[in-house]
Short mmCIF file of C-alpha atoms and ligand atoms in Angstrom, two decimals:
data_model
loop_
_atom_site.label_atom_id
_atom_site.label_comp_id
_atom_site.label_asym_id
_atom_site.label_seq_id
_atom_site.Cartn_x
_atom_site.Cartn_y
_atom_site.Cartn_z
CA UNK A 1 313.29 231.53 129.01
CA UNK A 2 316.37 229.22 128.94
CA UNK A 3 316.74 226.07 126.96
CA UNK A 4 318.39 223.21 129.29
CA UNK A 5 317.55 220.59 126.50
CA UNK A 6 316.05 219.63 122.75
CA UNK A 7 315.47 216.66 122.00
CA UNK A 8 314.33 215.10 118.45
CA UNK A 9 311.01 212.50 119.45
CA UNK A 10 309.92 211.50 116.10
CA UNK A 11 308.65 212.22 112.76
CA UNK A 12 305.16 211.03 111.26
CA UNK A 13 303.44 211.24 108.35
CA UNK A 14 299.86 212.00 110.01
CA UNK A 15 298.41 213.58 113.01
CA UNK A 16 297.40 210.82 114.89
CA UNK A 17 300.83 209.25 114.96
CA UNK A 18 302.04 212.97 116.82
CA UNK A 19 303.07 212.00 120.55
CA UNK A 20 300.86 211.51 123.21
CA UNK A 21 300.74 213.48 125.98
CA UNK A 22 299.47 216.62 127.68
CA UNK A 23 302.93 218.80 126.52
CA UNK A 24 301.87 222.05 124.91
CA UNK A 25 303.23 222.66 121.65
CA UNK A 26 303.75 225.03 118.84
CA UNK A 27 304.27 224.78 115.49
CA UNK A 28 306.73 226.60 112.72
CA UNK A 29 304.64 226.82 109.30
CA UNK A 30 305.36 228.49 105.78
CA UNK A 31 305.96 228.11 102.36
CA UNK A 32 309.13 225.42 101.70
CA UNK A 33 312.73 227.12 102.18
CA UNK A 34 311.15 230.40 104.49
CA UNK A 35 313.39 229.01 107.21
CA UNK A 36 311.59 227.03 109.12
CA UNK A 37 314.18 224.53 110.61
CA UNK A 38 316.47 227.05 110.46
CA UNK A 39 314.59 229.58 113.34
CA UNK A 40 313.68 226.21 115.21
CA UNK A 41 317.67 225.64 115.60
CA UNK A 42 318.37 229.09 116.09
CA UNK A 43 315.87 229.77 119.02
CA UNK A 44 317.10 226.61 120.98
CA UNK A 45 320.38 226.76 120.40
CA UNK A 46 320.98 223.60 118.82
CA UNK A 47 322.72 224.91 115.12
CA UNK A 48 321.98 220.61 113.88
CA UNK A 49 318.45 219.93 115.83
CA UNK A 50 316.15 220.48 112.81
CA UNK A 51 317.60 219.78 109.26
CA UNK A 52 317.89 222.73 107.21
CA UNK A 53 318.92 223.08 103.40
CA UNK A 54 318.82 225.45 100.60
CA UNK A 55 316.72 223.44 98.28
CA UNK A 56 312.97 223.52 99.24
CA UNK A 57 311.48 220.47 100.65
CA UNK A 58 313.84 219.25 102.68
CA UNK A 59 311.45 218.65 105.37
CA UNK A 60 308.23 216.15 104.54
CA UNK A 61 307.09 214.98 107.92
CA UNK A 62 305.77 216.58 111.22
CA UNK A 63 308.60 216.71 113.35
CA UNK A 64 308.28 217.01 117.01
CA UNK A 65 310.81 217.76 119.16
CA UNK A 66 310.26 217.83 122.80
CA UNK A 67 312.12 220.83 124.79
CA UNK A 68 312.85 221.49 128.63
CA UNK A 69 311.04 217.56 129.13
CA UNK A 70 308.05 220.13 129.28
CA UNK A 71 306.85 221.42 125.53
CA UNK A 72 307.10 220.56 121.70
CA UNK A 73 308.46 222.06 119.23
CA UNK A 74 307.30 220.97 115.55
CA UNK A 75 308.64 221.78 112.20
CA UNK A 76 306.63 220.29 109.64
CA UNK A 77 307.00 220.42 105.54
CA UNK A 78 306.51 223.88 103.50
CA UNK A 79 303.88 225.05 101.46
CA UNK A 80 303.82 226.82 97.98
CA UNK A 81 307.07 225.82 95.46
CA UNK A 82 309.45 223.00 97.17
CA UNK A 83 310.89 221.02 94.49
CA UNK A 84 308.53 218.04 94.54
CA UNK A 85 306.03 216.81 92.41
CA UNK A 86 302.59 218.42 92.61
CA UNK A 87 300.68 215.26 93.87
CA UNK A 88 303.30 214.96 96.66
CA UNK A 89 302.71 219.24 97.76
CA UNK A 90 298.87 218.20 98.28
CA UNK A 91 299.56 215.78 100.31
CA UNK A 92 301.85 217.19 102.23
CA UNK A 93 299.29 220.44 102.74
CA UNK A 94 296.22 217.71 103.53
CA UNK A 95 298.52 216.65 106.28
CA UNK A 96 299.64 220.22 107.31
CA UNK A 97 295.75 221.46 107.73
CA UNK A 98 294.23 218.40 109.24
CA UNK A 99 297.46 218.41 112.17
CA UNK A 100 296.29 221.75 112.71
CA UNK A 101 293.21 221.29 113.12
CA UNK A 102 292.80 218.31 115.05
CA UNK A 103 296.12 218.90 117.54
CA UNK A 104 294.31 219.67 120.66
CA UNK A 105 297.65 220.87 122.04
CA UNK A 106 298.90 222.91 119.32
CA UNK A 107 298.37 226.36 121.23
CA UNK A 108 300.20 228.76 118.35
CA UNK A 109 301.04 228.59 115.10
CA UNK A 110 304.27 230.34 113.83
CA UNK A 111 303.94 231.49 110.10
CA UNK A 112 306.75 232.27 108.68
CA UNK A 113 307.26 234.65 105.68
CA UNK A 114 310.36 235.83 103.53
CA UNK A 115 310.40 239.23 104.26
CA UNK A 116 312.35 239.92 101.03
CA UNK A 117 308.99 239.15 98.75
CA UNK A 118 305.97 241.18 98.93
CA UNK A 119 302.66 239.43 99.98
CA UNK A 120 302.33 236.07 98.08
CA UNK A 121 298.92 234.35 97.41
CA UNK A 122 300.26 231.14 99.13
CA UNK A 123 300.68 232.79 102.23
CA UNK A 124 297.84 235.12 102.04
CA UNK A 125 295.14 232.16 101.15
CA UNK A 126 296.72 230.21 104.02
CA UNK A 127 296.69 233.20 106.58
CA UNK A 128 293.13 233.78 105.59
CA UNK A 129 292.33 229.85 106.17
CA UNK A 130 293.60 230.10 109.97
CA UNK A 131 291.67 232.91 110.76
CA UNK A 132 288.75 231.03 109.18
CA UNK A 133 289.04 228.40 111.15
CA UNK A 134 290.29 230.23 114.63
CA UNK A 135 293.35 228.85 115.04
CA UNK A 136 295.83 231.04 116.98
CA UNK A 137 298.73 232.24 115.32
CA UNK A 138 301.84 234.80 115.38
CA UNK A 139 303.54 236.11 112.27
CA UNK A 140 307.37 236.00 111.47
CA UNK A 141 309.02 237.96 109.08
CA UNK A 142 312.48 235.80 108.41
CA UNK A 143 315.84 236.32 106.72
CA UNK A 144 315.66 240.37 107.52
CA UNK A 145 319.53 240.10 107.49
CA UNK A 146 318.91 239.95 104.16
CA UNK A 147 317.25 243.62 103.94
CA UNK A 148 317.59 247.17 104.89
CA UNK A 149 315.42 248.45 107.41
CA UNK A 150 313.84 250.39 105.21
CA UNK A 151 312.20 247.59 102.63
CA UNK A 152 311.51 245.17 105.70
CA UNK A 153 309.20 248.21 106.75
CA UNK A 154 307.96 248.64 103.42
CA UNK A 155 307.59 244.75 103.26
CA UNK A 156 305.34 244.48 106.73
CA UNK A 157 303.30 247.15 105.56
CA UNK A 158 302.08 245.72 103.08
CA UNK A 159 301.07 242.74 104.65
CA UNK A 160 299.40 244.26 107.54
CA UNK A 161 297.52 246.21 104.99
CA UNK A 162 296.18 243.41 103.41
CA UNK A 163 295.99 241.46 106.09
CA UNK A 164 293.73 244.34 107.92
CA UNK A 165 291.18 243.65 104.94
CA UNK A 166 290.15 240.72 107.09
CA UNK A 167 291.61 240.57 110.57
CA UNK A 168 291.13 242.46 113.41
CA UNK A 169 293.02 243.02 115.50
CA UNK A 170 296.26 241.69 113.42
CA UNK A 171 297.88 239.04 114.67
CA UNK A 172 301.25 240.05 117.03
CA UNK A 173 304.37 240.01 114.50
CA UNK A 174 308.25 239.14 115.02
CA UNK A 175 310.57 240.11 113.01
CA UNK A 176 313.58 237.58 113.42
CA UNK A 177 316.66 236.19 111.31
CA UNK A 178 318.22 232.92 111.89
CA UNK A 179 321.38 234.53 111.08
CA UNK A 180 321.57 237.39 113.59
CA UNK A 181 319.25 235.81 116.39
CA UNK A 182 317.01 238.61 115.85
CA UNK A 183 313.57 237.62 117.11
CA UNK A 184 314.88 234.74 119.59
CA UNK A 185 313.29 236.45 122.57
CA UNK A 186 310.43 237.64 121.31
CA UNK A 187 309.41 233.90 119.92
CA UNK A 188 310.34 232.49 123.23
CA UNK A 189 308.70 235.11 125.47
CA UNK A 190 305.65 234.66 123.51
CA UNK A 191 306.01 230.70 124.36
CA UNK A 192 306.31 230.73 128.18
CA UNK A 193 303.30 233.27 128.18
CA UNK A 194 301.38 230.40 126.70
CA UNK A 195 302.72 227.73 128.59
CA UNK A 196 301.85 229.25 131.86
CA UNK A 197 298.45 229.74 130.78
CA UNK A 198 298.00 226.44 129.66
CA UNK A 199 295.55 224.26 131.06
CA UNK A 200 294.81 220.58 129.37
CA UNK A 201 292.14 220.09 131.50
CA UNK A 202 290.06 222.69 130.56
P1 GTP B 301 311.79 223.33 103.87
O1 GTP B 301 312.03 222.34 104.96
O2 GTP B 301 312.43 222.92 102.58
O3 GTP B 301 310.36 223.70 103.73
O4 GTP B 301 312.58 224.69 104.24
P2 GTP B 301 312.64 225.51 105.62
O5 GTP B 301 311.54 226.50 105.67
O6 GTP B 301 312.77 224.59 106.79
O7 GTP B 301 314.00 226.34 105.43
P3 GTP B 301 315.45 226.02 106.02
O8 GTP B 301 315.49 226.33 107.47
O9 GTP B 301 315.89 224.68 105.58
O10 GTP B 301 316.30 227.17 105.30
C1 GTP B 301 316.32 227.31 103.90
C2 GTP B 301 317.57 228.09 103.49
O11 GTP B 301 317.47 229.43 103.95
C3 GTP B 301 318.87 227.54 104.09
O12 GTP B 301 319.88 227.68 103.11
C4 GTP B 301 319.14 228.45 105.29
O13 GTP B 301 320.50 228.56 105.60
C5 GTP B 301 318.59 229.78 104.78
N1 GTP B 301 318.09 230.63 105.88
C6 GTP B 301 317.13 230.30 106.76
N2 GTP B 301 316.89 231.31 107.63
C7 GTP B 301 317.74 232.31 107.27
C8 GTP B 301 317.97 233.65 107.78
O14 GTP B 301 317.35 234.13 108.73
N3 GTP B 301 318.92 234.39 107.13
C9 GTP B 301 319.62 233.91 106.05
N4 GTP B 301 320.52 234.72 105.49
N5 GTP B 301 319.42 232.66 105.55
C10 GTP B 301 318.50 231.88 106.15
MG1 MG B 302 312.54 222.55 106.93
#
């Protein structure tokens, strides 16, 4: 799929101020500094679309961005150890779980995870929450320039170990790095599958 355009539509603080509209959309999850805006700029294109940083918590809102006038994109805030008090985290996670469960349009969830760190409860108790609750989601594996081959193997084994505890089958997994644009095509391939089967009349 080809990006002809990104565009930033707004930022709110709950779910019911999201856009309206039929667009399908899809959102980029995981604990605060995984790389979330980061993979959102690298898979459009755009290097200054979503704001990144290297402090945690840089992003607090939901943040939709509308691409190819035909699908959103949104980044919303991180959970587990951004650099903000602890009142502020819970809400920021109330608002993260009721947007996801009350988007009627959200059709996949991206969850992100470091793949330099082996599982971490945050993730894990999150992961297990989404299956809980049936909401569709893909795994990402970011920053793998940061590894050799051999640990990020190690790294997803582990998960899908765990993760096999509980799920079956496992959820499809990308491996992808911001850096490289590793994972670009898989993320977007897995997006225009979804849009063409979308129906919001159903
Ligand atoms: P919050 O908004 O704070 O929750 O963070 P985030 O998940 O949006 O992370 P962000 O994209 O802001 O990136 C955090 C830091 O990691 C930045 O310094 C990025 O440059 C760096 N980073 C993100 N992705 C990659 C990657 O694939 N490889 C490398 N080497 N660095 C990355
Ligand atoms: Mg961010």
């Amino acid at each position: 799929m080809i990006i002809h355009s990104a565009e930033f539509v707004k930022s709110s603080a709950k779910h019911q101020d999201c856009p309206k509209g039929p667009f399908p959309e899809y959102a980029f999850l995981g604990r605060s500094n995984v790389g979330k805006s980061s993979l959102i700029n690298m898979i459009t294109g755009r290097a200054k679309l979503a704001k990144t940083s290297s402090s945690p918590g840089k992003t607090q809102l939901i943040n939709h961005f509308l691409i190819n006038d035909a699908w959103y994109l949104t980044d919303l805030p991180g959970y587990g150890f951004a650099k903000v008090p602890v009142s502020v985290k819970k809400k920021w996670e109330g608002m993260i779980r009721k947007y996801m469960l009350y988007r009627d349009q959200l059709l996949c969830s991206f969850i992100l995870i470091d793949i330099r760190h082996g599982p971490m409860i945050s993730d894990m108790d999150f992961l297990h929450w989404m299956g809980k609750n049936n909401l569709p989601l893909c795994l990402v594996f970011t920053k793998t320039d940061k590894l050799t081959r051999s640990k990020r193997h190690q790294h997803i084994k582990q998960y899908e170990k765990l993760l096999s505890e509980q799920w079956e089958p496992l959820p499809p997994v990308i491996i992808s790095s911001s850096a490289t644009g590793e994972g670009k095509e898989g993320i977007l391939k897995l997006i225009a599958q979804c849009n063409k089967d979308y129906n919001p009349h159903q």
